[in-house]
Amino acid sequence: MRRHELREIIAGGESSTVEFKRKFTTSEKIAREIIALANTAGGYLIVGVDDDGSIIGVVSEKEEADQVLTASHAIVPPLELDIEVVEIEYKDVIVVHIPNSEHKPHRLISDDPAERPHERKAYIRQGENSVTASKEMARILAGQSPYAAPMTITIGDRERRLFTFLERYGKASVMDFARLVNISKRRASQTLVKLVRAGVLHIHTDNGHDYFTLV
């Protein structure tokens, strides 16, 4: 990356595709940020830059780069990361380029040996923050893969009642739908995920809670 390109990215501030860090703290926190970017639209993790865009620089680019590599070992499926050092204002800044992955959702391997693969946490970007992805969001991310099986749905009475509800109230949660048509939360979740994957509904995340709207 050229210096002027990095300046432009920093000037744009943090966003759903850009995260600034003064310095790395723990490998787990680094992995969360990388996962969230890969699961959303890809982007840049920039180390040595404060939240307000001030250039701080890093003390040891090798140490910071090694931390990224260590963090990447806790991510499944594995991600191919591009790490480079860019000098700006006579200071070294680490730029980690994270691809918009085709193998979503990426998850974090915890220290719990009893944790099952589907129990591992996935993360996404919500504006300039990285948040935990719900089970519904994780399933939708899996459906975005070019390798996912085609989705077919049947529109029945329950779905039509949901559409009427959404036309009237604008949005619905999994629990709203479950109560509306008197089905289990699990069944409601599965139906909503299918409707999102079929392009009938949108999913939104707000303060850690999901809701669904008509397209």
GROMACS .gro file of C-alpha atoms in nm:
model
  215
    1MET     CA    1   0.000   0.000   0.000
    2ARG     CA    2   0.130   0.345  -0.089
    3ARG     CA    3   0.157   0.622   0.166
    4HIS     CA    4  -0.112   0.840   0.006
    5GLU     CA    5  -0.353   0.544  -0.003
    6LEU     CA    6  -0.307   0.487   0.370
    7ARG     CA    7  -0.357   0.859   0.438
    8GLU     CA    8  -0.690   0.848   0.252
    9ILE     CA    9  -0.808   0.544   0.449
   10ILE     CA   10  -0.711   0.703   0.782
   11ALA     CA   11  -0.877   1.032   0.686
   12GLY     CA   12  -1.202   0.840   0.627
   13GLY     CA   13  -1.205   0.723   0.989
   14GLU     CA   14  -1.319   0.393   1.133
   15SER     CA   15  -1.607   0.220   0.957
   16SER     CA   16  -1.750  -0.123   0.880
   17THR     CA   17  -1.434  -0.191   0.678
   18VAL     CA   18  -1.166  -0.005   0.877
   19GLU     CA   19  -1.049  -0.055   1.238
   20PHE     CA   20  -0.776   0.150   1.409
   21LYS     CA   21  -0.566   0.024   1.700
   22ARG     CA   22  -0.301   0.217   1.896
   23LYS     CA   23  -0.140  -0.119   1.970
   24PHE     CA   24  -0.241  -0.482   1.999
   25THR     CA   25  -0.337  -0.616   2.341
   26THR     CA   26  -0.433  -0.985   2.328
   27SER     CA   27  -0.436  -1.233   2.042
   28GLU     CA   28  -0.804  -1.304   2.110
   29LYS     CA   29  -0.901  -0.938   2.059
   30ILE     CA   30  -0.700  -0.922   1.738
   31ALA     CA   31  -0.869  -1.238   1.611
   32ARG     CA   32  -1.215  -1.093   1.687
   33GLU     CA   33  -1.147  -0.783   1.477
   34ILE     CA   34  -1.009  -0.988   1.188
   35ILE     CA   35  -1.305  -1.228   1.198
   36ALA     CA   36  -1.558  -0.944   1.207
   37LEU     CA   37  -1.404  -0.776   0.901
   38ALA     CA   38  -1.376  -1.103   0.707
   39ASN     CA   39  -1.737  -1.195   0.787
   40THR     CA   40  -1.869  -0.856   0.674
   41ALA     CA   41  -1.702  -0.708   0.368
   42GLY     CA   42  -1.330  -0.736   0.433
   43GLY     CA   43  -1.118  -0.430   0.504
   44TYR     CA   44  -0.819  -0.305   0.699
   45LEU     CA   45  -0.695  -0.344   1.055
   46ILE     CA   46  -0.447  -0.060   1.105
   47VAL     CA   47  -0.213  -0.067   1.404
   48GLY     CA   48  -0.033   0.244   1.524
   49VAL     CA   49  -0.327   0.479   1.470
   50ASP     CA   50  -0.549   0.624   1.744
   51ASP     CA   51  -0.929   0.628   1.725
   52ASP     CA   52  -0.924   0.992   1.614
   53GLY     CA   53  -0.685   0.914   1.326
   54SER     CA   54  -0.368   1.038   1.499
   55ILE     CA   55  -0.055   0.856   1.383
   56ILE     CA   56   0.106   0.690   1.687
   57GLY     CA   57   0.326   0.433   1.516
   58VAL     CA   58   0.440   0.098   1.654
   59VAL     CA   59   0.750   0.027   1.860
   60SER     CA   60   0.829  -0.306   1.694
   61GLU     CA   61   0.670  -0.393   1.361
   62LYS     CA   62   0.799  -0.752   1.389
   63GLU     CA   63   0.636  -0.801   1.729
   64GLU     CA   64   0.302  -0.664   1.607
   65ALA     CA   65   0.313  -0.873   1.288
   66ASP     CA   66   0.392  -1.184   1.493
   67GLN     CA   67   0.088  -1.115   1.710
   68VAL     CA   68  -0.132  -1.105   1.399
   69LEU     CA   69   0.003  -1.442   1.288
   70THR     CA   70  -0.055  -1.587   1.636
   71ALA     CA   71  -0.411  -1.453   1.635
   72SER     CA   72  -0.478  -1.602   1.292
   73HIS     CA   73  -0.420  -1.952   1.433
   74ALA     CA   74  -0.736  -1.908   1.644
   75ILE     CA   75  -0.955  -1.845   1.338
   76VAL     CA   76  -1.151  -2.116   1.156
   77PRO     CA   77  -1.173  -2.161   0.865
   78PRO     CA   78  -0.822  -2.017   0.819
   79LEU     CA   79  -0.780  -1.677   0.655
   80GLU     CA   80  -0.508  -1.557   0.422
   81LEU     CA   81  -0.394  -1.219   0.553
   82ASP     CA   82  -0.171  -0.960   0.388
   83ILE     CA   83   0.045  -0.777   0.645
   84GLU     CA   84   0.262  -0.481   0.553
   85VAL     CA   85   0.451  -0.199   0.719
   86VAL     CA   86   0.393   0.152   0.588
   87GLU     CA   87   0.601   0.450   0.701
   88ILE     CA   88   0.391   0.762   0.751
   89GLU     CA   89   0.496   1.081   0.932
   90TYR     CA   90   0.829   0.907   1.005
   91LYS     CA   91   0.648   0.636   1.200
   92ASP     CA   92   0.584   0.272   1.116
   93VAL     CA   93   0.221   0.163   1.088
   94ILE     CA   94   0.107  -0.199   1.048
   95VAL     CA   95  -0.165  -0.254   0.787
   96VAL     CA   96  -0.346  -0.588   0.787
   97HIS     CA   97  -0.559  -0.640   0.476
   98ILE     CA   98  -0.847  -0.879   0.544
   99PRO     CA   99  -1.031  -1.025   0.243
  100ASN     CA  100  -1.409  -1.038   0.205
  101SER     CA  101  -1.414  -1.410   0.265
  102GLU     CA  102  -1.594  -1.670   0.055
  103HIS     CA  103  -1.586  -1.916   0.345
  104LYS     CA  104  -1.808  -1.744   0.602
  105PRO     CA  105  -1.872  -1.758   0.887
  106HIS     CA  106  -1.525  -1.749   1.039
  107ARG     CA  107  -1.523  -1.831   1.409
  108LEU     CA  108  -1.296  -1.791   1.709
  109ILE     CA  109  -1.139  -2.099   1.867
  110SER     CA  110  -1.162  -2.059   2.244
  111ASP     CA  111  -0.954  -2.222   2.517
  112ASP     CA  112  -1.244  -2.450   2.610
  113PRO     CA  113  -1.159  -2.804   2.486
  114ALA     CA  114  -1.524  -2.908   2.524
  115GLU     CA  115  -1.648  -2.637   2.287
  116ARG     CA  116  -1.815  -2.775   1.975
  117PRO     CA  117  -1.745  -2.619   1.633
  118HIS     CA  118  -2.095  -2.468   1.599
  119GLU     CA  119  -2.064  -2.318   1.949
  120ARG     CA  120  -1.761  -2.110   1.855
  121LYS     CA  121  -1.837  -1.740   1.831
  122ALA     CA  122  -1.854  -1.555   1.501
  123TYR     CA  123  -1.825  -1.177   1.476
  124ILE     CA  124  -1.943  -0.913   1.231
  125ARG     CA  125  -1.900  -0.538   1.188
  126GLN     CA  126  -2.182  -0.311   1.298
  127GLY     CA  127  -2.073   0.032   1.184
  128GLU     CA  128  -1.732   0.089   1.343
  129ASN     CA  129  -1.779  -0.182   1.607
  130SER     CA  130  -1.722  -0.557   1.604
  131VAL     CA  131  -2.010  -0.750   1.761
  132THR     CA  132  -2.099  -1.114   1.818
  133ALA     CA  133  -2.303  -1.263   1.535
  134SER     CA  134  -2.629  -1.433   1.631
  135LYS     CA  135  -2.703  -1.791   1.529
  136GLU     CA  136  -2.933  -1.654   1.259
  137MET     CA  137  -2.665  -1.423   1.124
  138ALA     CA  138  -2.408  -1.705   1.123
  139ARG     CA  139  -2.642  -1.923   0.916
  140ILE     CA  140  -2.707  -1.637   0.675
  141LEU     CA  141  -2.333  -1.579   0.636
  142ALA     CA  142  -2.289  -1.948   0.552
  143GLY     CA  143  -2.555  -1.909   0.284
  144GLN     CA  144  -2.361  -1.624   0.121
  145SER     CA  145  -2.080  -1.858   0.023
  146PRO     CA  146  -2.057  -1.930  -0.351
  147TYR     CA  147  -2.034  -2.296  -0.248
  148ALA     CA  148  -2.368  -2.294  -0.060
  149ALA     CA  149  -2.653  -2.503  -0.197
  150PRO     CA  150  -2.932  -2.310  -0.377
  151MET     CA  151  -3.216  -2.202  -0.150
  152THR     CA  152  -3.579  -2.277  -0.231
  153ILE     CA  153  -3.871  -2.176  -0.010
  154THR     CA  154  -4.244  -2.229   0.009
  155ILE     CA  155  -4.466  -1.935   0.100
  156GLY     CA  156  -4.750  -2.058   0.319
  157ASP     CA  157  -4.995  -1.911   0.568
  158ARG     CA  158  -4.727  -1.847   0.834
  159GLU     CA  159  -4.507  -1.656   0.593
  160ARG     CA  160  -4.802  -1.451   0.465
  161ARG     CA  161  -4.897  -1.360   0.822
  162LEU     CA  162  -4.539  -1.251   0.881
  163PHE     CA  163  -4.543  -1.031   0.570
  164THR     CA  164  -4.867  -0.868   0.686
  165PHE     CA  165  -4.711  -0.805   1.028
  166LEU     CA  166  -4.402  -0.649   0.869
  167GLU     CA  167  -4.609  -0.427   0.642
  168ARG     CA  168  -4.790  -0.299   0.950
  169TYR     CA  169  -4.511  -0.273   1.207
  170GLY     CA  170  -4.199  -0.248   0.988
  171LYS     CA  171  -3.984  -0.507   1.164
  172ALA     CA  172  -3.997  -0.832   1.361
  173SER     CA  173  -3.763  -1.036   1.579
  174VAL     CA  174  -3.740  -1.414   1.593
  175MET     CA  175  -3.956  -1.411   1.905
  176ASP     CA  176  -4.213  -1.180   1.741
  177PHE     CA  177  -4.256  -1.428   1.457
  178ALA     CA  178  -4.266  -1.730   1.688
  179ARG     CA  179  -4.544  -1.574   1.895
  180LEU     CA  180  -4.732  -1.446   1.591
  181VAL     CA  181  -4.776  -1.790   1.434
  182ASN     CA  182  -4.740  -2.001   1.752
  183ILE     CA  183  -4.427  -2.196   1.661
  184SER     CA  184  -4.102  -2.266   1.846
  185LYS     CA  185  -3.824  -2.009   1.845
  186ARG     CA  186  -3.602  -2.260   1.664
  187ARG     CA  187  -3.858  -2.310   1.386
  188ALA     CA  188  -3.910  -1.934   1.357
  189SER     CA  189  -3.534  -1.882   1.332
  190GLN     CA  190  -3.498  -2.140   1.055
  191THR     CA  191  -3.782  -1.987   0.854
  192LEU     CA  192  -3.648  -1.632   0.886
  193VAL     CA  193  -3.300  -1.742   0.780
  194LYS     CA  194  -3.445  -1.910   0.470
  195LEU     CA  195  -3.642  -1.596   0.382
  196VAL     CA  196  -3.329  -1.383   0.411
  197ARG     CA  197  -3.126  -1.624   0.200
  198ALA     CA  198  -3.406  -1.624  -0.060
  199GLY     CA  199  -3.388  -1.245  -0.081
  200VAL     CA  200  -3.734  -1.185   0.065
  201LEU     CA  201  -3.621  -1.033   0.397
  202HIS     CA  202  -3.330  -0.826   0.526
  203ILE     CA  203  -3.161  -0.893   0.861
  204HIS     CA  204  -3.037  -0.603   1.074
  205THR     CA  205  -2.829  -0.598   1.392
  206ASP     CA  206  -2.883  -0.323   1.649
  207ASN     CA  207  -2.711  -0.323   1.989
  208GLY     CA  208  -2.659  -0.698   1.973
  209HIS     CA  209  -3.017  -0.778   1.872
  210ASP     CA  210  -3.140  -0.890   1.530
  211TYR     CA  211  -3.458  -0.785   1.357
  212PHE     CA  212  -3.599  -0.855   1.013
  213THR     CA  213  -3.763  -0.630   0.754
  214LEU     CA  214  -3.914  -0.674   0.411
  215VAL     CA  215  -3.682  -0.618   0.117
   0.00000   0.00000   0.00000
